[in-house]
XYZ file of C-alpha atoms in Angstrom:
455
model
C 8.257 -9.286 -12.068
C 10.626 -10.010 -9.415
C 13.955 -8.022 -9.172
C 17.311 -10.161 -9.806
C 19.349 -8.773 -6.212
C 22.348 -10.913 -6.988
C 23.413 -7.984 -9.057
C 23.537 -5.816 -6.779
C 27.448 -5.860 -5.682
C 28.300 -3.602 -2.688
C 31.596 -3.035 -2.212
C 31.588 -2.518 1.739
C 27.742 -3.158 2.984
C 25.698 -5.632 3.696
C 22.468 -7.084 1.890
C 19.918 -8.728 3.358
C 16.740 -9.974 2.680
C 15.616 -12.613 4.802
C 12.207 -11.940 6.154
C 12.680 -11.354 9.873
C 15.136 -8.569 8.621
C 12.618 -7.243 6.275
C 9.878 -7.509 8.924
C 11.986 -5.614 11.662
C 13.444 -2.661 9.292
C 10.333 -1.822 7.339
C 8.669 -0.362 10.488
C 9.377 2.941 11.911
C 8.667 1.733 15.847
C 8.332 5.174 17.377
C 5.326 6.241 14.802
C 2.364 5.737 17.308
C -0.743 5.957 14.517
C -0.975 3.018 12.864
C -0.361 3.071 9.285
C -0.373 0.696 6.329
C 3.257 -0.466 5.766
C 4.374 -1.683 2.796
C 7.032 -4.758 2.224
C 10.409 -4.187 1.147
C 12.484 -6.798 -1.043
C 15.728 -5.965 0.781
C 17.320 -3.885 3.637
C 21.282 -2.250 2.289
C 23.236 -1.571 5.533
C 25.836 1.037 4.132
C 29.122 1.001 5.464
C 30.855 3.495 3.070
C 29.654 6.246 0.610
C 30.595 3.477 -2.581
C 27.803 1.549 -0.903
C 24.976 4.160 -1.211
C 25.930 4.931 -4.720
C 26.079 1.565 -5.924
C 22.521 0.807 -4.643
C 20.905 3.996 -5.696
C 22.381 3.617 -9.090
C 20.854 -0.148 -9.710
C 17.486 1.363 -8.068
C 17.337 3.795 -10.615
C 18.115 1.259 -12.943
C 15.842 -0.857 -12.046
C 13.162 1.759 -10.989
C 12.917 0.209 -7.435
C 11.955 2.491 -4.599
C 14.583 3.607 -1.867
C 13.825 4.634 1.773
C 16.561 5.472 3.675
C 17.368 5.326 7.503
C 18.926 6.121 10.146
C 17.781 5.466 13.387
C 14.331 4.741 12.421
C 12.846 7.512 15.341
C 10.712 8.929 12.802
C 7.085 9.880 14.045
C 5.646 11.168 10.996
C 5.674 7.136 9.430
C 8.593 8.967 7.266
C 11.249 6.221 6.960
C 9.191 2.966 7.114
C 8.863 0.680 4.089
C 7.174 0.812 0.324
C 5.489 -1.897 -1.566
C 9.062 -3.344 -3.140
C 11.430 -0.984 -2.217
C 14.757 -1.298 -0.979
C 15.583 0.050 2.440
C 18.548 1.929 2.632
C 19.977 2.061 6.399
C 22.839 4.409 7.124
C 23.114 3.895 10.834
C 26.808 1.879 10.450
C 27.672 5.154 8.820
C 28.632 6.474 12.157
C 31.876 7.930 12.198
C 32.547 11.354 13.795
C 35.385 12.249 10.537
C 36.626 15.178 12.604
C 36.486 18.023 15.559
C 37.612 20.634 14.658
C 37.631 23.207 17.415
C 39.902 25.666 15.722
C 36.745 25.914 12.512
C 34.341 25.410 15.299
C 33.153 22.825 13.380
C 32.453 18.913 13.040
C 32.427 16.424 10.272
C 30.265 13.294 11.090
C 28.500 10.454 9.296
C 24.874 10.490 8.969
C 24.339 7.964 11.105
C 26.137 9.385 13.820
C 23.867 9.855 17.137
C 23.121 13.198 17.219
C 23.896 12.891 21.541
C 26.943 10.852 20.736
C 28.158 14.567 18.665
C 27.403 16.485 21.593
C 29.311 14.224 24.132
C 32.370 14.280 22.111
C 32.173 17.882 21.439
C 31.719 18.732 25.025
C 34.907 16.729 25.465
C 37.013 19.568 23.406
C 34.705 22.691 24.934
C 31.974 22.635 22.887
C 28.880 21.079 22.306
C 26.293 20.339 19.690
C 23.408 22.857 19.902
C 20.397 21.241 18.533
C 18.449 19.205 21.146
C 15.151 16.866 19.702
C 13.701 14.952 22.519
C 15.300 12.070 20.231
C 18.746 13.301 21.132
C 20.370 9.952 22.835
C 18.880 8.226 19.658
C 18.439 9.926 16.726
C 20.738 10.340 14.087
C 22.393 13.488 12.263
C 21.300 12.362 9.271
C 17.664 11.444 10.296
C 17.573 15.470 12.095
C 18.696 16.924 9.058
C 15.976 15.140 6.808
C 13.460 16.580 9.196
C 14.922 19.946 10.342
C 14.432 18.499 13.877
C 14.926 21.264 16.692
C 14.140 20.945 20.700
C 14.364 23.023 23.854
C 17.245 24.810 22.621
C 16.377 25.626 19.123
C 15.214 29.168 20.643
C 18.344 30.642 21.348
C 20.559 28.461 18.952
C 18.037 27.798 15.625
C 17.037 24.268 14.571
C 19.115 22.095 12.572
C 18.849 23.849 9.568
C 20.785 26.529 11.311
C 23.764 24.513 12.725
C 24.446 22.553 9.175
C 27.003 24.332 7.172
C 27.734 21.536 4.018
C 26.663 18.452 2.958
C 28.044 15.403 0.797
C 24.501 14.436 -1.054
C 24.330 11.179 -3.104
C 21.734 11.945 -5.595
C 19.609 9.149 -7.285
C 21.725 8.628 -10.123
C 24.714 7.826 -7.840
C 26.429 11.157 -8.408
C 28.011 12.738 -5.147
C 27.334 16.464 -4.353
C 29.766 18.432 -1.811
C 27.326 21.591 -0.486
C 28.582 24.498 1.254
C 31.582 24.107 3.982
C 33.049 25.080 6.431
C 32.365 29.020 6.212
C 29.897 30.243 8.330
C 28.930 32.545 5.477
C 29.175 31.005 1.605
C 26.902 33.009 -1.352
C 29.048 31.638 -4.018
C 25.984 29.224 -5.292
C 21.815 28.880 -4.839
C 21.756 27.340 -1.185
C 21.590 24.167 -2.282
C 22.761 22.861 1.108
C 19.479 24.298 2.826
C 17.054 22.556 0.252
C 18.026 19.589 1.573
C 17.447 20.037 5.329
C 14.357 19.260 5.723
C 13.559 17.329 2.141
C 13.054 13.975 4.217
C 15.366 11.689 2.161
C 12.800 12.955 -1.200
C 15.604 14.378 -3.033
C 19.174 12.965 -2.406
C 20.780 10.683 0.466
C 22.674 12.708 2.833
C 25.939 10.699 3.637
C 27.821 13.456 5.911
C 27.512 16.674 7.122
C 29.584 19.502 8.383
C 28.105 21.321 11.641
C 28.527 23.805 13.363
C 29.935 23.646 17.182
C 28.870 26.507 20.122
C 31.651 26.976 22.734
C 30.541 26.200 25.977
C 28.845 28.575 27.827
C 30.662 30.506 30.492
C 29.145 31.582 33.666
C 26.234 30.793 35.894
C 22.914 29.085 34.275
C 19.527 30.461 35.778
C 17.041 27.582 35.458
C 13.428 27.756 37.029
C 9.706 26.664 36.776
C 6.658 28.975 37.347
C 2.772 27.944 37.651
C 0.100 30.369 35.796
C -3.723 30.269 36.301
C -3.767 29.954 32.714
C -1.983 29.553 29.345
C -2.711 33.396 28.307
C -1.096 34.829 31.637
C 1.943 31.952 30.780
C 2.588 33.438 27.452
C 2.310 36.859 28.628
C 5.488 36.223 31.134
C 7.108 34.493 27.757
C 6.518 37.858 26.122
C 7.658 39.951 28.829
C 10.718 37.545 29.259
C 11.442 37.526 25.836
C 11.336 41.569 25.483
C 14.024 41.964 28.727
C 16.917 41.354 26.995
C 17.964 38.352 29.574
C 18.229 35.875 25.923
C 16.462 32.926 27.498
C 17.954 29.277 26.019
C 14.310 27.519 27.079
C 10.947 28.718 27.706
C 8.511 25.423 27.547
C 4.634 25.162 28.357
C 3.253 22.619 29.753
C -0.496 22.159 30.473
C -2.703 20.917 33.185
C -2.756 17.299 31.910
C 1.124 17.187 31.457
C 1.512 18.850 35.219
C -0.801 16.146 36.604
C 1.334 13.445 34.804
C 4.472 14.571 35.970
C 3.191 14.881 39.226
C 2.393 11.198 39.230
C 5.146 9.938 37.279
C 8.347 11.997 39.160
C 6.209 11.553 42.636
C 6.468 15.393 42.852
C 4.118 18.076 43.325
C 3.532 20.971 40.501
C -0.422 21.275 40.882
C -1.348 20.817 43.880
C -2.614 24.689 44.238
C -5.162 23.529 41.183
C -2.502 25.334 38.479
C -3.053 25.213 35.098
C 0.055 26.152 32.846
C 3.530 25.530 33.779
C 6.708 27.131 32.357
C 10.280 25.839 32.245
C 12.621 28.189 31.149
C 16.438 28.542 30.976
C 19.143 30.801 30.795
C 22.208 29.307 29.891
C 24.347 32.211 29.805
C 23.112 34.679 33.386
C 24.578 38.098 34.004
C 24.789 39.370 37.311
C 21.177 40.032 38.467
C 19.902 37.715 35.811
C 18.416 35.723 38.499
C 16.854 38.175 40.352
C 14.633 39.847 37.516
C 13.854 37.108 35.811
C 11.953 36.470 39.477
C 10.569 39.961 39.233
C 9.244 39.677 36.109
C 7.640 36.623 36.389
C 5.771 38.092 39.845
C 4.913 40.873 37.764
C 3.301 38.593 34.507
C 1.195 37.041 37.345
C 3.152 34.060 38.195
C 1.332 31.945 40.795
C 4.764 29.908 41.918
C 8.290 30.267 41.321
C 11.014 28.228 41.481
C 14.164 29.802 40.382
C 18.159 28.219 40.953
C 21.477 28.569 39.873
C 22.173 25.489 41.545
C 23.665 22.490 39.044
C 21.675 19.747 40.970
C 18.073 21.744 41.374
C 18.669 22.301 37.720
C 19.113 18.974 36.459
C 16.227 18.287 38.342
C 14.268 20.827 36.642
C 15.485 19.711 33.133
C 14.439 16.601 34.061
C 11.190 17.326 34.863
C 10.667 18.610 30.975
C 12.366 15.480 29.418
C 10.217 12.849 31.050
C 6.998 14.648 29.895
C 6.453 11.892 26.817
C 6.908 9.124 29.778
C 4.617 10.668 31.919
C 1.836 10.722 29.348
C 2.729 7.532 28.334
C 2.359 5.949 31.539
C -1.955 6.286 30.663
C -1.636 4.242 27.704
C -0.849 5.271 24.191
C 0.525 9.014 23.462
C -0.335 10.549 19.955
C 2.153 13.016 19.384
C 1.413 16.278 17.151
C 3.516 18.687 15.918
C 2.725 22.413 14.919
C 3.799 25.466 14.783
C 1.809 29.128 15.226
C 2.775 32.418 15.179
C 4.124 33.909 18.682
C 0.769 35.719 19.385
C -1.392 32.892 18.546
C 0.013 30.769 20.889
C -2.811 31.044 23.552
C -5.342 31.349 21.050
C -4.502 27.945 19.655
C -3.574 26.109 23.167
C -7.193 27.357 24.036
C -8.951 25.937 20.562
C -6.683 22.733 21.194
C -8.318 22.140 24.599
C -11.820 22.950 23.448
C -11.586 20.562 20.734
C -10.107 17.830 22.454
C -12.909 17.821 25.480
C -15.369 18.121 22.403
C -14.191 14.869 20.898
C -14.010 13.379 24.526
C -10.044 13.323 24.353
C -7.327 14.057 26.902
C -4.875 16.675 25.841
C -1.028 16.454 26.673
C -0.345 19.830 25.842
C 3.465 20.644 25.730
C 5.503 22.749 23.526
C 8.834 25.263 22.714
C 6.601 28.311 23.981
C 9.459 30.788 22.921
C 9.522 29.831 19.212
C 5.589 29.147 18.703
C 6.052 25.152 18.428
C 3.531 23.277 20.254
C 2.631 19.538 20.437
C -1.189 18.956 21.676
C -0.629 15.241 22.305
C -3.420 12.711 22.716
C -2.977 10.375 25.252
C -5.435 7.036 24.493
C -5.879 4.141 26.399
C -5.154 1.380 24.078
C -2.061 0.975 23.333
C -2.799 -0.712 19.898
C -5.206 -0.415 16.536
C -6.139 2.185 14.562
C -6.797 5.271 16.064
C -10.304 5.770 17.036
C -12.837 8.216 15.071
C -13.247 10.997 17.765
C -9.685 10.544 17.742
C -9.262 11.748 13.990
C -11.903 13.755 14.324
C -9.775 15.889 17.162
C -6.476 15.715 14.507
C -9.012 16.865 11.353
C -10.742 19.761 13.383
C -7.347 21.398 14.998
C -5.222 21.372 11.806
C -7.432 23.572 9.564
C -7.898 25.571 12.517
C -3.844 25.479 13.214
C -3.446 26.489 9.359
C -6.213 29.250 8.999
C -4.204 30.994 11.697
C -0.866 31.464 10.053
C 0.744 28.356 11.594
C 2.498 24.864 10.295
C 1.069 21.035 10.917
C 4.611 20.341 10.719
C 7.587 22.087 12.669
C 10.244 19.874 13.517
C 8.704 16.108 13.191
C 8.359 15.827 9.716
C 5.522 15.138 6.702
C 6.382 11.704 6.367
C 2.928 9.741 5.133
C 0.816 10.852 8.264
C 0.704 14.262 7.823
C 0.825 14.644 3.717
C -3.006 14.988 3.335
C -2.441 18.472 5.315
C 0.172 19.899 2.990
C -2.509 20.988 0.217
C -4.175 23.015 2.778
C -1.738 24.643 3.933
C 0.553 24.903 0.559
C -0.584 27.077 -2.940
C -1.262 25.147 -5.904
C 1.593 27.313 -7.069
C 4.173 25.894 -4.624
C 3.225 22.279 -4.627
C 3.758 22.397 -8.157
C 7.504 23.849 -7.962
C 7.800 21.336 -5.141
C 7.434 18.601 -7.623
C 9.509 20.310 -10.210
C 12.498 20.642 -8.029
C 11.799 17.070 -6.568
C 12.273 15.883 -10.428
C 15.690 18.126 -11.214
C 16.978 15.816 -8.670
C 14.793 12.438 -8.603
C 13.998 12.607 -12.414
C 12.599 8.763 -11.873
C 11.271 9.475 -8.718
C 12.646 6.360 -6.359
C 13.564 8.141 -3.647
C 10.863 8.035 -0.661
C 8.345 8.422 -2.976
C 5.174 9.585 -1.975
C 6.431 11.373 0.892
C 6.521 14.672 1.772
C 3.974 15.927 -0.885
């Protein structure tokens, strides 16, 4: 039985459901693995807070799915469309409410950019800490429904650790405020924190209040450094780690990823046949910072070392870690995983990652937040298009178990979305998947929202 839309009034938004609309919005374009999509009846483009209640109270009258969106950068398939939902897109909700330097704080829409934050926070000496490779395009709402981190989530925490409150719309169309603007608040369960990370499962989040970082003052010591292999690499993480020198960054990069930057930027990383490379950072440098952090990489066995102060070497350097996805992508198609292991397994699992993919025939992009145990051993494919091929799954179904049986996540920062939801009973108890469920229907007693997500 078809739904009767005409009764669903916004007062500010937009409805639409003509099919190109439909046929655009119900994909999630940056997901790379193919995956059945279902058709939604209507997209909602939200303007105002009114507008996401209003809809969410008719789907729950109606018992009608709802996805929300931001952005739509989700790689984990998280925000595409259901089999007759209704799509609800927050990206016009995109209103920085207020800086407020003197809190150290920001109020913004969810479908504020989360780089768009940071520019304008820069603007009053501050910036916004959390950095996802989706930074220019990804939304605050979209990072908060997946925790999303980057380079910078060593030193400064993920998301979850730079939200302070939230205004949730719940399914019902009732409007939560969580937390504030204290950085410290144990007046009530942390209600705030369940929903980082819930993926849009158990309430829409509408705004957010963040936390700003003042500008750091002083020099920044920025450098890269080549390793014979990824053991002796996270050795000098370890010993960089344990000097006290706070390091923002510290990224790995394998042999694969070195050879496709090398290509892509026209520069030369490998040409000595090196196999690991590190980026790090220190975005806050005493006096002598620079110095020891050249020592002690000598010392951990460092093959080359490229260390600066200079602002221009170190964009350069930055750089050379952003384009990584580009460079891989310039081969064809780049499956990107997401998982995170405890700080000693690191090696262990960088080493299983490569053994299984040259089992399965497959060529391994191996990059990752070495500092904070998050890794993504990317795929690269030739064909840009299709289903992913069987040694292809085979790689994904052999590391996981192997990822899990070792203490580690098959999600850190990129979500559960439908892709990676078979994983979650391996690596969850019985016991917590069923209190996942029970919280999921204190909040979603119908169960509309991004149903059969998550778990």
């Amino acid at each position: 039985m078809s739904t009767d839309l005409t009764t669903l009034v916004l007062p500010d938004g937009e409805l639409v459901t003509e099919p190109p609309v439909l046929a655009e919005y119900r994909l999630n374009p940056y997901t790379q693995e193919t995956a059945a999509e279902g058709q939604p009846i209507a997209v909602v483009f939200a303007t105002s807070v009114a507008d996401v209640q209003t809809t969410l109270q008719f789907a729950t009258t109606h018992h009608i799915p709802v996805v929300t969106q931001g952005a739509r950068t989700s790689i984990a398939n998280g925000a595409a469309g259901l089999d007759g939902s209704i799509l609800l897109n927050l990206s016009r909700l995109n209103h920085i409410v207020a800086l407020q330097p003197e809190n150290q704080t920001a109020v913004v829409e969810a479908g504020v950019l989360n780089g768009d934050l940071d520019q304008a926070a820069r603007k009053v000496g501050y910036f916004y800490a959390p950095d996802p490779g989706s930074k220019p395009i990804s939304t605050i709402g979209g990072n908060i429904a997946t925790n999303a981190g980057g380079m910078a989530s060593l030193k400064y925490g993920t998301t979850r650790e730079n939200v302070l409150g939230l205004k949730v719309v719940l399914a019902d169309g009732r409007l939560l405020e969580l937390g504030g603007a204290t950085f410290k608040n144990n007046a009530s369960y942390d209600l705030t924190d369940l929903f980082i990370g819930s993926e849009g499962t158990l309430g829409v989040v509408v705004e957010a209040t963040v936390r700003l970082r003042p500008i750091p003052f002083g020099d920044t010591v920025t450098g890269l450094a080549t390793f014979a292999d990824v053991h002796a690499l996270t050795h000098a993480v370890q010993v960089l780690q344990a000097s006290g020198v706070n390091p923002s960054m510290l990224e790995v990069l394998n042999r694969v990823s070195i050879e496709a930057l090398d290509e892509y930027e026209g520069i030369d990383l490998g040409g000595r046949g090196e196999q690991a490379l590190l980026i790090f950072q220190l975005d806050v440098a005493v006096a002598g910072a620079l110095d020891l952090v050249d020592d002690l990489l000598r010392k951990a066995g460092a093959q080359t070392i490229d260390v600066t102060s200079d602002p221009a070497r170190t964009a350069t350097i930055i750089k050379i870690r952003q384009d990584i996805f580009a460079a891989g992508a310039q081969y064809g198609r780049l499956i990107v995983e997401d998982i995170a292991v405890p700080l000693g397994q690191l090696a262990i699992v960088a080493d299983r990652a490569e053994a299984i993919a040259a089992k399965h025939g497959q060529r391994l992009l191996l990059l990752g937040h070495a500092g904070d145990g998050n890794l993504h051993p990317d795929i690269i494919l030739e064909s840009k298009d299709g289903a992913l091929p069987a040694e292809m799954q085979a790689y994904i179904d052999e590391l996981l178990p192997f990822v899990i049986s070792v203490g580690g996540t098959v999600s850190a920062e990129h979500g559960i979305g439908t892709i990676k939801k078979k994983w979650v009973p391996q690596q969850l108890s019985p016991a917590v998947q069923t209190l996942q469920q029970q919280i999921k229907a204190v909040f979603d007693p119908t169960g509309i929202l991004n149903p059969g997500r998550k778990f």
